[in-house]
Amino acid sequence: MKKALLKYICSPGTGNPLELEADEVRGEEIISGQLIDRRTGNQYPIIGGIPRFITPEEMRGNYTSSFDEEWLKFNWLRDEDSREFEAITDKRLPDFKNKAVLDAGCGGGRVARFLAERSGLYIGIDYSIACEKAYALCSHLPNTHFMQADLNNLPFPSGPLVDFIFCYGVLHHTPEPALTFRNLPPLLRGGGELYVMVYRKPFFMLGMSDHFFRGVINKMPFRLQDSISGLMTGLQRLPWPSFWKRFFWFSLQKNAEYAKFCNYDWYTPQYHFEFRVEEVMDWFQKSGFEGIKYINAWPYAPPGEKYRLPRFKDSFRLGQILGVIGRKS
């Protein structure tokens, strides 16, 4: 943690200021210590350079625990990540110069590692200990901060803070996605933008079978989940794999490790919700956004498919994703 973070945060739930008591400092980084709310006596530990705004029991063992394994143990970094980010957001990395960015669900830092170095201020938050991976990748960057915190109990004062919020693949893994969404718009400055990616709802019969398989796999121990996720990569060798994927989802990524990562990500989280585009756009409209735009969140969507709203016939496959971006008025 850098001391400069104190300018932007407060005690969650109360809004009270926080005082820093550092135990171990290395250069600009506070490696261990406490953040103290003097008015209530609440203390939030700094462990491994990261402020932890959740309880010790939640740090390991919350509903995001599957992501602890996913981000820390799989090799998921790819050269094309930055190009895909630009494709799905309709933004260019130079656009973020001097902009303040909140990565709401930063995971292991896949986006942080190229977005933080181009932003005026970058704050990454994750409920899982995956943020430790992000911190290891990016803590050397100035104006870059990471926290372990709950999007439903954020350590920010009321009022606008940032110019851009990126929330990719996060809301559909929370207990009440629509309620969690509502915590994000107040953090945007006027004219700021919010980008959200969630899973798109398939035809209900496909959803039922997918729900059954997920209900079995996500109750297994990690080693078995890991093995099954690896075995699923072999399904790519079936004749016409994209056809069979309509009924039982598996990744077609050519890199075996990354395909395994995607399979694990699909089947193991405790919460998994899917939405129609209209539902997500309605979240934005009710929060007073302008210029609300659907973007196909598959970065390689053909030009004619990128902005066209999905049709009923498009629902006959699993694993599709949708993106929506809007500007705060």
Tab-separated table of C-alpha atoms in Angstrom:
chain	number	residue	atom	x	y	z
A	1	MET	CA	0.000	0.000	0.000
A	2	LYS	CA	1.153	3.509	-0.806
A	3	LYS	CA	0.439	6.341	1.626
A	4	ALA	CA	-1.254	8.278	-1.173
A	5	LEU	CA	-4.166	5.803	-1.032
A	6	LEU	CA	-5.331	7.444	2.200
A	7	LYS	CA	-6.559	10.418	0.147
A	8	TYR	CA	-9.175	8.267	-1.545
A	9	ILE	CA	-10.478	5.837	1.074
A	10	CYS	CA	-12.432	5.846	4.322
A	11	SER	CA	-13.810	3.368	6.814
A	12	PRO	CA	-16.452	1.281	4.982
A	13	GLY	CA	-19.961	1.679	6.295
A	14	THR	CA	-19.183	4.774	8.367
A	15	GLY	CA	-17.288	7.083	6.011
A	16	ASN	CA	-14.954	7.991	8.863
A	17	PRO	CA	-11.336	8.914	8.082
A	18	LEU	CA	-8.645	6.282	8.507
A	19	GLU	CA	-5.293	6.626	10.228
A	20	LEU	CA	-2.275	4.627	9.186
A	21	GLU	CA	-0.071	2.711	11.608
A	22	ALA	CA	2.763	1.126	9.622
A	23	ASP	CA	4.707	-1.867	10.924
A	24	GLU	CA	6.885	-2.666	7.916
A	25	VAL	CA	7.802	-0.225	5.154
A	26	ARG	CA	9.857	-0.862	2.017
A	27	GLY	CA	10.516	2.279	0.061
A	28	GLU	CA	7.132	3.698	-0.958
A	29	GLU	CA	5.241	0.579	0.078
A	30	ILE	CA	3.667	-0.149	3.471
A	31	ILE	CA	3.949	-3.928	3.652
A	32	SER	CA	2.163	-4.447	6.948
A	33	GLY	CA	0.287	-2.351	9.475
A	34	GLN	CA	-3.248	-1.213	10.239
A	35	LEU	CA	-5.765	1.324	9.044
A	36	ILE	CA	-7.727	2.573	12.058
A	37	ASP	CA	-11.097	4.252	12.331
A	38	ARG	CA	-10.570	6.180	15.595
A	39	ARG	CA	-14.255	7.001	15.970
A	40	THR	CA	-15.402	3.394	16.055
A	41	GLY	CA	-12.190	1.561	16.878
A	42	ASN	CA	-12.474	-0.563	13.742
A	43	GLN	CA	-9.149	-1.738	12.370
A	44	TYR	CA	-8.313	-3.010	8.909
A	45	PRO	CA	-5.035	-4.881	8.493
A	46	ILE	CA	-2.469	-4.307	5.772
A	47	ILE	CA	-1.120	-7.736	4.852
A	48	GLY	CA	1.428	-8.279	2.114
A	49	GLY	CA	1.106	-4.650	1.024
A	50	ILE	CA	-2.675	-4.846	0.568
A	51	PRO	CA	-5.308	-3.236	2.833
A	52	ARG	CA	-7.938	-5.841	3.737
A	53	PHE	CA	-11.423	-4.432	4.262
A	54	ILE	CA	-13.059	-7.780	4.901
A	55	THR	CA	-12.932	-10.025	7.942
A	56	PRO	CA	-10.174	-12.641	8.414
A	57	GLU	CA	-12.781	-15.366	7.890
A	58	GLU	CA	-13.815	-13.825	4.564
A	59	MET	CA	-10.242	-13.462	3.303
A	60	ARG	CA	-10.119	-17.177	2.616
A	61	GLY	CA	-13.461	-18.889	2.459
A	62	ASN	CA	-15.892	-16.385	0.931
A	63	TYR	CA	-18.052	-17.036	-2.131
A	64	THR	CA	-15.156	-15.988	-4.384
A	65	SER	CA	-12.816	-18.693	-3.070
A	66	SER	CA	-12.767	-20.496	-6.418
A	67	PHE	CA	-11.073	-17.421	-7.868
A	68	ASP	CA	-8.281	-17.732	-5.287
A	69	GLU	CA	-7.272	-20.969	-6.976
A	70	GLU	CA	-8.011	-19.721	-10.465
A	71	TRP	CA	-5.929	-16.556	-10.490
A	72	LEU	CA	-3.066	-17.726	-8.326
A	73	LYS	CA	-2.449	-21.169	-9.834
A	74	PHE	CA	-3.305	-20.946	-13.542
A	75	ASN	CA	-1.130	-19.268	-16.162
A	76	TRP	CA	-3.581	-16.886	-17.813
A	77	LEU	CA	-1.504	-13.900	-19.055
A	78	ARG	CA	-1.653	-13.375	-22.822
A	79	ASP	CA	-0.110	-10.884	-25.229
A	80	GLU	CA	-3.494	-10.131	-26.799
A	81	ASP	CA	-5.158	-9.007	-23.541
A	82	SER	CA	-4.613	-5.293	-24.178
A	83	ARG	CA	-5.936	-5.500	-27.747
A	84	GLU	CA	-9.012	-7.350	-26.550
A	85	PHE	CA	-9.614	-4.718	-23.842
A	86	GLU	CA	-9.661	-1.990	-26.490
A	87	ALA	CA	-12.007	-4.014	-28.702
A	88	ILE	CA	-14.649	-4.696	-26.058
A	89	THR	CA	-14.684	-1.211	-24.495
A	90	ASP	CA	-14.309	0.901	-27.653
A	91	LYS	CA	-11.563	2.746	-25.775
A	92	ARG	CA	-7.891	3.176	-26.615
A	93	LEU	CA	-5.226	2.895	-23.958
A	94	PRO	CA	-3.879	6.432	-24.625
A	95	ASP	CA	-7.379	7.691	-23.676
A	96	PHE	CA	-6.599	6.937	-20.026
A	97	LYS	CA	-3.717	9.363	-19.663
A	98	ASN	CA	-4.422	11.508	-16.566
A	99	LYS	CA	-7.693	9.614	-15.966
A	100	ALA	CA	-8.662	7.974	-12.675
A	101	VAL	CA	-9.708	4.330	-13.113
A	102	LEU	CA	-11.456	1.875	-10.797
A	103	ASP	CA	-11.045	-1.793	-11.706
A	104	ALA	CA	-14.058	-3.223	-9.870
A	105	GLY	CA	-13.041	-6.868	-9.578
A	106	CYS	CA	-9.431	-6.724	-10.723
A	107	GLY	CA	-8.761	-10.437	-10.198
A	108	GLY	CA	-5.125	-11.297	-10.711
A	109	GLY	CA	-4.321	-8.139	-12.648
A	110	ARG	CA	-4.805	-9.234	-16.251
A	111	VAL	CA	-6.072	-5.743	-17.148
A	112	ALA	CA	-4.195	-3.924	-14.399
A	113	ARG	CA	-0.812	-4.765	-15.841
A	114	PHE	CA	-1.363	-2.589	-18.924
A	115	LEU	CA	-4.093	-0.185	-17.775
A	116	ALA	CA	-2.426	0.941	-14.544
A	117	GLU	CA	0.738	2.171	-16.244
A	118	ARG	CA	-1.329	4.298	-18.640
A	119	SER	CA	-3.718	5.833	-16.078
A	120	GLY	CA	-3.276	8.877	-13.933
A	121	LEU	CA	-4.708	6.908	-11.002
A	122	TYR	CA	-5.552	3.222	-10.876
A	123	ILE	CA	-7.395	1.502	-8.012
A	124	GLY	CA	-7.966	-2.240	-8.192
A	125	ILE	CA	-10.416	-3.978	-5.862
A	126	ASP	CA	-11.184	-7.655	-5.493
A	127	TYR	CA	-13.059	-9.678	-2.894
A	128	SER	CA	-10.753	-12.675	-3.338
A	129	ILE	CA	-7.062	-13.007	-2.542
A	130	ALA	CA	-6.460	-12.923	-6.295
A	131	CYS	CA	-5.593	-9.248	-5.735
A	132	GLU	CA	-2.286	-10.509	-4.332
A	133	LYS	CA	-1.334	-11.601	-7.846
A	134	ALA	CA	-2.312	-8.194	-9.222
A	135	TYR	CA	-0.267	-6.478	-6.517
A	136	ALA	CA	2.781	-8.599	-7.342
A	137	LEU	CA	2.487	-7.624	-11.016
A	138	CYS	CA	1.844	-3.906	-10.608
A	139	SER	CA	2.743	-2.555	-7.157
A	140	HIS	CA	5.916	-0.948	-8.557
A	141	LEU	CA	3.815	1.410	-10.672
A	142	PRO	CA	3.203	4.899	-9.236
A	143	ASN	CA	-0.393	5.962	-8.562
A	144	THR	CA	-1.429	2.300	-8.506
A	145	HIS	CA	-3.302	0.834	-5.547
A	146	PHE	CA	-4.905	-2.503	-4.661
A	147	MET	CA	-7.363	-3.459	-1.928
A	148	GLN	CA	-9.206	-6.576	-0.859
A	149	ALA	CA	-12.733	-5.323	-0.364
A	150	ASP	CA	-16.398	-6.073	-1.023
A	151	LEU	CA	-18.154	-4.173	-3.824
A	152	ASN	CA	-21.196	-4.112	-1.528
A	153	ASN	CA	-19.269	-2.407	1.274
A	154	LEU	CA	-16.743	-0.173	-0.419
A	155	PRO	CA	-14.143	1.863	1.499
A	156	PHE	CA	-14.834	5.093	-0.388
A	157	PRO	CA	-16.465	8.324	0.795
A	158	SER	CA	-19.731	9.283	-0.839
A	159	GLY	CA	-19.302	11.282	-3.994
A	160	PRO	CA	-17.489	10.986	-7.320
A	161	LEU	CA	-13.968	9.596	-7.392
A	162	VAL	CA	-12.986	8.260	-10.836
A	163	ASP	CA	-13.438	8.842	-14.573
A	164	PHE	CA	-13.792	5.218	-15.685
A	165	ILE	CA	-14.988	2.024	-14.014
A	166	PHE	CA	-14.189	-1.353	-15.552
A	167	CYS	CA	-16.247	-4.258	-14.217
A	168	TYR	CA	-15.575	-7.318	-16.339
A	169	GLY	CA	-16.975	-10.722	-15.451
A	170	VAL	CA	-17.721	-9.747	-11.857
A	171	LEU	CA	-21.362	-8.874	-11.242
A	172	HIS	CA	-22.711	-12.235	-12.397
A	173	HIS	CA	-20.664	-13.918	-9.649
A	174	THR	CA	-22.138	-11.811	-6.814
A	175	PRO	CA	-25.213	-12.812	-4.760
A	176	GLU	CA	-27.382	-9.934	-6.078
A	177	PRO	CA	-25.862	-8.480	-9.253
A	178	ALA	CA	-28.374	-5.660	-9.793
A	179	LEU	CA	-27.839	-4.392	-6.239
A	180	THR	CA	-24.069	-4.603	-6.567
A	181	PHE	CA	-24.252	-2.617	-9.811
A	182	ARG	CA	-25.916	0.277	-7.964
A	183	ASN	CA	-22.788	0.800	-5.855
A	184	LEU	CA	-20.723	1.786	-8.893
A	185	PRO	CA	-22.408	4.828	-10.548
A	186	PRO	CA	-22.023	7.129	-7.489
A	187	LEU	CA	-18.239	6.729	-7.770
A	188	LEU	CA	-18.136	8.225	-11.267
A	189	ARG	CA	-17.455	11.867	-11.993
A	190	GLY	CA	-19.770	13.675	-14.390
A	191	GLY	CA	-19.041	12.517	-17.920
A	192	GLY	CA	-17.279	9.428	-16.589
A	193	GLU	CA	-17.945	6.015	-18.119
A	194	LEU	CA	-18.861	2.617	-16.721
A	195	TYR	CA	-18.235	-0.616	-18.614
A	196	VAL	CA	-19.857	-3.863	-17.493
A	197	MET	CA	-19.517	-7.389	-18.907
A	198	VAL	CA	-21.811	-10.202	-17.784
A	199	TYR	CA	-22.927	-13.569	-19.145
A	200	ARG	CA	-25.784	-13.516	-21.636
A	201	LYS	CA	-28.825	-15.688	-20.981
A	202	PRO	CA	-29.191	-18.709	-23.297
A	203	PHE	CA	-32.334	-20.573	-24.332
A	204	PHE	CA	-33.818	-21.901	-21.081
A	205	MET	CA	-33.411	-25.603	-21.920
A	206	LEU	CA	-29.694	-25.139	-22.476
A	207	GLY	CA	-29.512	-23.150	-19.270
A	208	MET	CA	-31.097	-25.993	-17.312
A	209	SER	CA	-28.576	-28.597	-18.463
A	210	ASP	CA	-25.687	-26.205	-17.908
A	211	HIS	CA	-26.945	-25.458	-14.408
A	212	PHE	CA	-27.027	-29.185	-13.646
A	213	PHE	CA	-23.397	-29.778	-14.653
A	214	ARG	CA	-22.246	-26.697	-12.760
A	215	GLY	CA	-24.098	-27.808	-9.645
A	216	VAL	CA	-22.106	-31.044	-9.684
A	217	ILE	CA	-18.672	-29.645	-10.542
A	218	ASN	CA	-18.626	-26.631	-8.241
A	219	LYS	CA	-19.114	-28.853	-5.184
A	220	MET	CA	-16.020	-30.930	-5.922
A	221	PRO	CA	-12.635	-30.390	-4.246
A	222	PHE	CA	-10.179	-28.216	-6.154
A	223	ARG	CA	-7.941	-31.051	-7.336
A	224	LEU	CA	-10.862	-32.811	-8.985
A	225	GLN	CA	-12.153	-29.561	-10.494
A	226	ASP	CA	-8.663	-28.905	-11.812
A	227	SER	CA	-8.456	-32.367	-13.384
A	228	ILE	CA	-11.893	-32.110	-14.982
A	229	SER	CA	-11.119	-28.640	-16.336
A	230	GLY	CA	-7.993	-30.077	-17.938
A	231	LEU	CA	-9.814	-33.077	-19.408
A	232	MET	CA	-12.390	-30.757	-20.967
A	233	THR	CA	-9.694	-29.245	-23.153
A	234	GLY	CA	-9.692	-32.559	-25.053
A	235	LEU	CA	-13.258	-31.858	-26.205
A	236	GLN	CA	-11.766	-29.440	-28.706
A	237	ARG	CA	-10.716	-32.500	-30.737
A	238	LEU	CA	-14.310	-33.593	-31.330
A	239	PRO	CA	-15.615	-33.189	-34.884
A	240	TRP	CA	-17.379	-29.804	-35.138
A	241	PRO	CA	-16.520	-28.758	-31.537
A	242	SER	CA	-18.386	-25.451	-31.829
A	243	PHE	CA	-21.594	-27.436	-32.431
A	244	TRP	CA	-21.220	-29.597	-29.302
A	245	LYS	CA	-20.293	-26.541	-27.259
A	246	ARG	CA	-23.905	-25.399	-27.682
A	247	PHE	CA	-25.004	-28.161	-25.288
A	248	PHE	CA	-22.057	-28.575	-22.931
A	249	TRP	CA	-19.821	-25.551	-22.597
A	250	PHE	CA	-16.046	-25.868	-22.950
A	251	SER	CA	-13.371	-23.437	-24.067
A	252	LEU	CA	-12.021	-23.438	-27.610
A	253	GLN	CA	-8.949	-21.389	-26.675
A	254	LYS	CA	-5.935	-22.865	-28.479
A	255	ASN	CA	-3.585	-22.467	-25.507
A	256	ALA	CA	-4.270	-25.535	-23.343
A	257	GLU	CA	-3.511	-23.815	-20.042
A	258	TYR	CA	-5.743	-20.873	-20.853
A	259	ALA	CA	-8.531	-23.193	-22.059
A	260	LYS	CA	-8.281	-25.055	-18.756
A	261	PHE	CA	-8.502	-21.727	-16.925
A	262	CYS	CA	-11.672	-20.824	-18.853
A	263	ASN	CA	-13.299	-24.199	-18.153
A	264	TYR	CA	-12.581	-23.809	-14.457
A	265	ASP	CA	-13.938	-20.256	-14.487
A	266	TRP	CA	-17.212	-21.393	-16.069
A	267	TYR	CA	-18.083	-24.276	-13.767
A	268	THR	CA	-16.669	-23.611	-10.299
A	269	PRO	CA	-17.952	-20.243	-8.933
A	270	GLN	CA	-20.621	-20.389	-6.243
A	271	TYR	CA	-22.797	-17.805	-8.008
A	272	HIS	CA	-23.426	-17.762	-11.742
A	273	PHE	CA	-26.144	-15.532	-13.214
A	274	GLU	CA	-27.011	-14.739	-16.820
A	275	PHE	CA	-28.882	-11.758	-18.259
A	276	ARG	CA	-30.626	-10.378	-21.282
A	277	VAL	CA	-29.071	-7.270	-22.823
A	278	GLU	CA	-32.216	-5.282	-22.065
A	279	GLU	CA	-31.915	-6.061	-18.345
A	280	VAL	CA	-28.394	-4.696	-18.122
A	281	MET	CA	-29.184	-1.600	-20.170
A	282	ASP	CA	-32.100	-0.981	-17.817
A	283	TRP	CA	-29.641	-0.896	-14.891
A	284	PHE	CA	-27.803	1.920	-16.653
A	285	GLN	CA	-30.979	3.808	-17.537
A	286	LYS	CA	-32.283	3.714	-13.975
A	287	SER	CA	-28.943	5.075	-12.758
A	288	GLY	CA	-29.197	8.088	-15.078
A	289	PHE	CA	-26.627	7.164	-17.712
A	290	GLU	CA	-26.499	8.610	-21.208
A	291	GLY	CA	-25.102	7.210	-24.434
A	292	ILE	CA	-25.806	3.647	-23.295
A	293	LYS	CA	-24.365	1.235	-25.840
A	294	TYR	CA	-24.330	-2.515	-26.250
A	295	ILE	CA	-20.972	-3.976	-27.318
A	296	ASN	CA	-20.510	-7.638	-28.131
A	297	ALA	CA	-18.024	-8.650	-25.444
A	298	TRP	CA	-16.422	-11.239	-27.710
A	299	PRO	CA	-13.446	-9.172	-28.918
A	300	TYR	CA	-13.357	-10.876	-32.323
A	301	ALA	CA	-16.999	-10.334	-33.215
A	302	PRO	CA	-17.438	-9.495	-36.912
A	303	PRO	CA	-18.116	-5.785	-37.574
A	304	GLY	CA	-21.764	-6.462	-38.332
A	305	GLU	CA	-22.218	-8.267	-35.018
A	306	LYS	CA	-20.347	-5.914	-32.687
A	307	TYR	CA	-23.195	-3.509	-31.939
A	308	ARG	CA	-26.236	-5.457	-33.154
A	309	LEU	CA	-28.508	-6.474	-30.295
A	310	PRO	CA	-28.752	-10.277	-29.971
A	311	ARG	CA	-31.758	-11.979	-31.521
A	312	PHE	CA	-33.701	-14.974	-30.219
A	313	LYS	CA	-31.840	-17.346	-32.521
A	314	ASP	CA	-28.588	-16.172	-30.946
A	315	SER	CA	-29.644	-17.671	-27.611
A	316	PHE	CA	-29.149	-21.257	-28.796
A	317	ARG	CA	-25.644	-21.566	-27.457
A	318	LEU	CA	-23.971	-21.432	-24.064
A	319	GLY	CA	-21.212	-19.206	-22.781
A	320	GLN	CA	-21.982	-15.968	-24.597
A	321	ILE	CA	-21.105	-12.656	-23.020
A	322	LEU	CA	-22.406	-9.127	-23.389
A	323	GLY	CA	-20.938	-5.725	-22.704
A	324	VAL	CA	-22.638	-2.418	-21.971
A	325	ILE	CA	-21.007	0.979	-21.596
A	326	GLY	CA	-22.633	4.232	-20.534
A	327	ARG	CA	-21.682	7.806	-19.672
A	328	LYS	CA	-22.732	9.466	-16.431
A	329	SER	CA	-24.684	12.632	-17.125
